[in-house]
Tab-separated table of C-alpha atoms in Angstrom:
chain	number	residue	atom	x	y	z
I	1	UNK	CA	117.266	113.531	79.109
I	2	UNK	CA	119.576	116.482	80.059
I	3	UNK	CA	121.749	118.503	77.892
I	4	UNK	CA	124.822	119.274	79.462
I	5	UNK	CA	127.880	121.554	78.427
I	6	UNK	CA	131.611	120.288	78.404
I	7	UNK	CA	132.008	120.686	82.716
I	8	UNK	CA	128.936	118.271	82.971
I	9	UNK	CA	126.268	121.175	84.225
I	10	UNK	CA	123.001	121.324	82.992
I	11	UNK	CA	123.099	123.581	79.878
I	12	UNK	CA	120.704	126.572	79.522
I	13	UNK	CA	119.406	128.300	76.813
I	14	UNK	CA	118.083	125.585	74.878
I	15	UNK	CA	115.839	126.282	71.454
I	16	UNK	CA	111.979	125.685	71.961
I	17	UNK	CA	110.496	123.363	70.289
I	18	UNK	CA	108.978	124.576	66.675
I	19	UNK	CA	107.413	123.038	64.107
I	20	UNK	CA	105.649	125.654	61.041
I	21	UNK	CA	103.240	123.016	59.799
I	22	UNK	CA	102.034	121.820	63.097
I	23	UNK	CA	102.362	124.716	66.066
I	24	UNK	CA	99.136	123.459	67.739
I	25	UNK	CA	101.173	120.628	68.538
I	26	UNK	CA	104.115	122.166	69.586
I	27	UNK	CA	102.077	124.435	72.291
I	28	UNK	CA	100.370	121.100	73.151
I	29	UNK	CA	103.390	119.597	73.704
I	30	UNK	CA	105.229	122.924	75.794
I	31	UNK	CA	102.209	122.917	78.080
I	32	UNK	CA	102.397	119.012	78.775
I	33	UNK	CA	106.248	119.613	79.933
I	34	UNK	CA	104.795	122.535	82.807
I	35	UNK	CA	102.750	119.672	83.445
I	36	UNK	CA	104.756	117.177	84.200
I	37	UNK	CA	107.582	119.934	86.119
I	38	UNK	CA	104.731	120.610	87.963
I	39	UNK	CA	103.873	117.499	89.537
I	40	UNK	CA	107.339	116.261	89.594
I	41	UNK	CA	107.817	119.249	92.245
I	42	UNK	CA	104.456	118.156	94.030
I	43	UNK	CA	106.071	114.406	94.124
I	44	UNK	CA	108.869	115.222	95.308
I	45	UNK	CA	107.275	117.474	97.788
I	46	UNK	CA	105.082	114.752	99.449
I	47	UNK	CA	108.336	111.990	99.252
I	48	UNK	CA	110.273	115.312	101.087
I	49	UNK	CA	107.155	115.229	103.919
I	50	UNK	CA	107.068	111.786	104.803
I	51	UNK	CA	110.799	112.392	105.341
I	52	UNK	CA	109.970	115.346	107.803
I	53	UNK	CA	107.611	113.342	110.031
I	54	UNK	CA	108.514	112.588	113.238
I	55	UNK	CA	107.030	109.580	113.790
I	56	UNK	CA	104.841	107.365	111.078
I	57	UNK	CA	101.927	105.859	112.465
I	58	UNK	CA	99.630	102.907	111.213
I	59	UNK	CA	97.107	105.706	111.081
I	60	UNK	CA	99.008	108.030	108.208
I	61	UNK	CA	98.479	104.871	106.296
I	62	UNK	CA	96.031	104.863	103.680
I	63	UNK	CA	92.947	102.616	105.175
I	64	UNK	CA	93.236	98.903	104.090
I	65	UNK	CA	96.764	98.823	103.205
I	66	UNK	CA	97.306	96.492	106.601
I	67	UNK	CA	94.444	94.468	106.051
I	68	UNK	CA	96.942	93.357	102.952
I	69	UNK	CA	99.715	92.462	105.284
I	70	UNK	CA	101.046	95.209	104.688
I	71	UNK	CA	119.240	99.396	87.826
I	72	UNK	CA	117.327	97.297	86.448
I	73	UNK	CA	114.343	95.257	85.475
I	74	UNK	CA	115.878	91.785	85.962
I	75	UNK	CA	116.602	93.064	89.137
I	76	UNK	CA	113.361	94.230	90.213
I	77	UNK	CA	111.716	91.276	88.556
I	78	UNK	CA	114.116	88.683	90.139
I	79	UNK	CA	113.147	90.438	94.055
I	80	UNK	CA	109.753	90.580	93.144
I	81	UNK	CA	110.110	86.496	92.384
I	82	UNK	CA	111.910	86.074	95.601
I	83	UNK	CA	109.323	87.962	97.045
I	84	UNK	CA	106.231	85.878	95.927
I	85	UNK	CA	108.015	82.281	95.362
I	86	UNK	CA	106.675	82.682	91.873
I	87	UNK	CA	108.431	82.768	88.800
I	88	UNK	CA	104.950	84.034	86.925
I	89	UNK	CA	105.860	87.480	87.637
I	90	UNK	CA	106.211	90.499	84.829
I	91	UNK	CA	107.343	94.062	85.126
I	92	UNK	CA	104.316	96.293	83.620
I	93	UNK	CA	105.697	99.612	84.325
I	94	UNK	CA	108.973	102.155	85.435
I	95	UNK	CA	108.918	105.091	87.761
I	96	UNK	CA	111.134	107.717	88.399
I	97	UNK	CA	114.385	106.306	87.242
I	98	UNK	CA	116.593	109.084	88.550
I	99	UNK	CA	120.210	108.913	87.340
I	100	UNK	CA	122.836	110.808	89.095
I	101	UNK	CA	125.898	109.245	88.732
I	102	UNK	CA	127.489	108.087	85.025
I	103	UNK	CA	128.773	104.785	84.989
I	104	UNK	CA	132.246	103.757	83.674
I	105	UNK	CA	134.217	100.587	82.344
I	106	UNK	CA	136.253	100.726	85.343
I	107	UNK	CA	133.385	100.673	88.044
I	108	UNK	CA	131.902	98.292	89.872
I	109	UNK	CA	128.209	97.986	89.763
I	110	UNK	CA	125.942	96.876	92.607
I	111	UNK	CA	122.305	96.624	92.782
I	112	UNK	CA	119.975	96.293	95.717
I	113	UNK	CA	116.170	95.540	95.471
I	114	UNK	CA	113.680	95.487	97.564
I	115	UNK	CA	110.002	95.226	97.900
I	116	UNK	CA	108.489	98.305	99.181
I	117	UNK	CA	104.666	98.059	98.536
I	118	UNK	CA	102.296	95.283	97.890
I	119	UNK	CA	98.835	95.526	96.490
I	120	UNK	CA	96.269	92.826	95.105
I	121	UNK	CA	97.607	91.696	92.203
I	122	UNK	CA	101.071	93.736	92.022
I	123	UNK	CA	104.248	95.040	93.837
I	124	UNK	CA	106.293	97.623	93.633
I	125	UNK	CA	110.387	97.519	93.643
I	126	UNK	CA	113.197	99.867	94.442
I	127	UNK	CA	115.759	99.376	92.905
I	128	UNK	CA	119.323	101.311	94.263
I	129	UNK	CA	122.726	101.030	91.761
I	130	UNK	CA	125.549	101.805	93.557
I	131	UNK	CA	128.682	102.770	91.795
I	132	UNK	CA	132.018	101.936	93.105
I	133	UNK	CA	135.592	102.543	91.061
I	134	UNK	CA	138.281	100.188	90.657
I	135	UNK	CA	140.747	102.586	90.877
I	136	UNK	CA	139.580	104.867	93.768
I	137	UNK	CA	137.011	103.199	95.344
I	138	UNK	CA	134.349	104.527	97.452
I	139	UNK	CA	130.740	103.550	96.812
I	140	UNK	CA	128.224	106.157	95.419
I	141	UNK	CA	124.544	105.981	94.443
I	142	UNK	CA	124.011	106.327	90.836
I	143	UNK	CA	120.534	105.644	90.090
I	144	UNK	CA	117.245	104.723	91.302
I	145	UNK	CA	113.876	103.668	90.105
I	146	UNK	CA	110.671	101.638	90.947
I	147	UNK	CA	109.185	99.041	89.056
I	148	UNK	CA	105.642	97.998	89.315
I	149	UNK	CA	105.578	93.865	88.626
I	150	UNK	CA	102.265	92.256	88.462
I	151	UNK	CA	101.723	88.168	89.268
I	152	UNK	CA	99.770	86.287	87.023
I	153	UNK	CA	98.277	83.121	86.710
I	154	UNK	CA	98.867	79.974	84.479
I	155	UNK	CA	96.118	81.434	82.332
I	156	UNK	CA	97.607	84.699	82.185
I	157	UNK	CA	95.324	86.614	84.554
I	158	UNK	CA	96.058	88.387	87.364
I	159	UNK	CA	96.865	86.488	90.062
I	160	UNK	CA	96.045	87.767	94.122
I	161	UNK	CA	99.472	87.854	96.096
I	162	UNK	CA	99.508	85.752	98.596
I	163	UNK	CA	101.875	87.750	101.393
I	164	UNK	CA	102.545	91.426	101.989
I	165	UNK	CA	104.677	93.416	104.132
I	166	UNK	CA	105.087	93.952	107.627
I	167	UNK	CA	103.618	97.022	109.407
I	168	UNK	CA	105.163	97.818	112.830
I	169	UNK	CA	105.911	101.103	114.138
I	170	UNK	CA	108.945	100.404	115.281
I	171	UNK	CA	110.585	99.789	112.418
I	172	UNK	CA	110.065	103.967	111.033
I	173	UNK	CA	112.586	103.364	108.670
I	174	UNK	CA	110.304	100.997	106.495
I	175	UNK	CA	106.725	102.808	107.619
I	176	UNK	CA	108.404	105.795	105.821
I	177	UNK	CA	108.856	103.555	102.990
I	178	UNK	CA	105.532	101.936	102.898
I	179	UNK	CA	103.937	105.432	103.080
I	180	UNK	CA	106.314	106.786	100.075
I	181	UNK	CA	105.469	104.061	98.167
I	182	UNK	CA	101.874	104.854	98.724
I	183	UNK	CA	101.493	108.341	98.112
I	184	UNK	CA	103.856	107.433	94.857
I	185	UNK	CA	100.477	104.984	93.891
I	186	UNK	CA	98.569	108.836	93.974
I	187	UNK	CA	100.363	110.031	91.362
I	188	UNK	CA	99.535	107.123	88.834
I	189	UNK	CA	96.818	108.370	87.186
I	190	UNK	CA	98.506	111.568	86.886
I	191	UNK	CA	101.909	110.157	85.276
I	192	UNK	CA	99.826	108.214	82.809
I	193	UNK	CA	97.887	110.731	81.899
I	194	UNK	CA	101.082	113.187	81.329
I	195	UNK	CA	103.360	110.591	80.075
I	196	UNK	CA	100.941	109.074	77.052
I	197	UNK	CA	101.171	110.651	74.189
I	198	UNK	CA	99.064	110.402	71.191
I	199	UNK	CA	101.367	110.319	67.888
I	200	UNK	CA	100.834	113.118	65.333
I	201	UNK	CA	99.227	112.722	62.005
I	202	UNK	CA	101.245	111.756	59.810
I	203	UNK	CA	102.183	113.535	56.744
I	204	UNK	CA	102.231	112.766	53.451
């Protein structure tokens, strides 16, 4: 979340967080949020690259991924069903759900989703919302996000995908994708690791 003052700007000057019975935590905590600003910038930075590449070959790839054949949940989990002709699908996780845009009684709302990686047992989905106004029109991004969805069985295990994605080098625009959505699956362990957090003790 984002503070903001009355022109909609990001507000500075915000009080740290303090706690006087607890101040471990509290540094804990501070140091967990350079974390996480840190490898936002280093995500961003490697989404930025792929961006600058001139061409995307099979090769940038990460090894295997052909051998696979290559805003909102309902959404994501509805593509991801189109996707796999199965309804046994279930959304286990939420990236980077950027919101840019607020969104208004009098807009129009559109969402577009669209596989854009496929592993073993689970996809991922991006899913684009697209803001347009009733009154003024004109069609703006508002948010974004991916959502991993994972297929399972009718024992409730995970289920192998049958299908995957295309890989031709012709088609840079969705090589670029693919290879986002890989180097996105890099920073997994990282994000979990930064983004679980242990509850305090509680106090009596």
């Amino acid at each position: 979340m984002v503070a903001i003052d009355s022109l909609g700007r990001p507000r500075k000057g915000l009080p740290h967080l303090v706690d006087p019975d607890d101040s471990e935590h509290c540094a804990k905590m501070r140091k967990m949020a350079e974390q996480r600003k840190e490898l936002a910038m280093r995500w961003r930075k490697e989404q930025d690259a792929v961006d600058e590449m001139a061409i995307v070959k099979k090769t940038d790839l990460h090894h295997g991924e052909e051998k696979k054949e290559y805003v909102s949940d309902q959404a994501a989990l509805y593509c991801a069903q189109n996707f796999t002709k199965s309804e046994r699908m279930v959304t286990i996780a939420m990236n980077r759900m950027v919101f840019r845009l607020p969104i208004s009684l009098l807009d129009i709302v559109m969402l577009r989703a669209r596989v854009v990686n496929v592993r073993r047992y689970c996809l991922e989905v991006e899913v684009e919302v697209f803001v347009e106004s009733s009154l003024h029109g004109g069609k703006r991004s508002s948010h974004s996000g991916y959502f991993t969805v994972m297929h399972y069985s009718e024992n409730t295990e995970n289920k192998r995908i049958g299908r995957g994605l295309k890989v031709d080098e012709n088609s840079q625009s969705e090589m670029r994708t693919l290879l986002k959505a890989q180097k996105r699956y890099e920073f997994a362990g990282e994000d979990e690791d930064l983004y679980t957090l242990t509850k305090p003790d509680p106090r009596f």
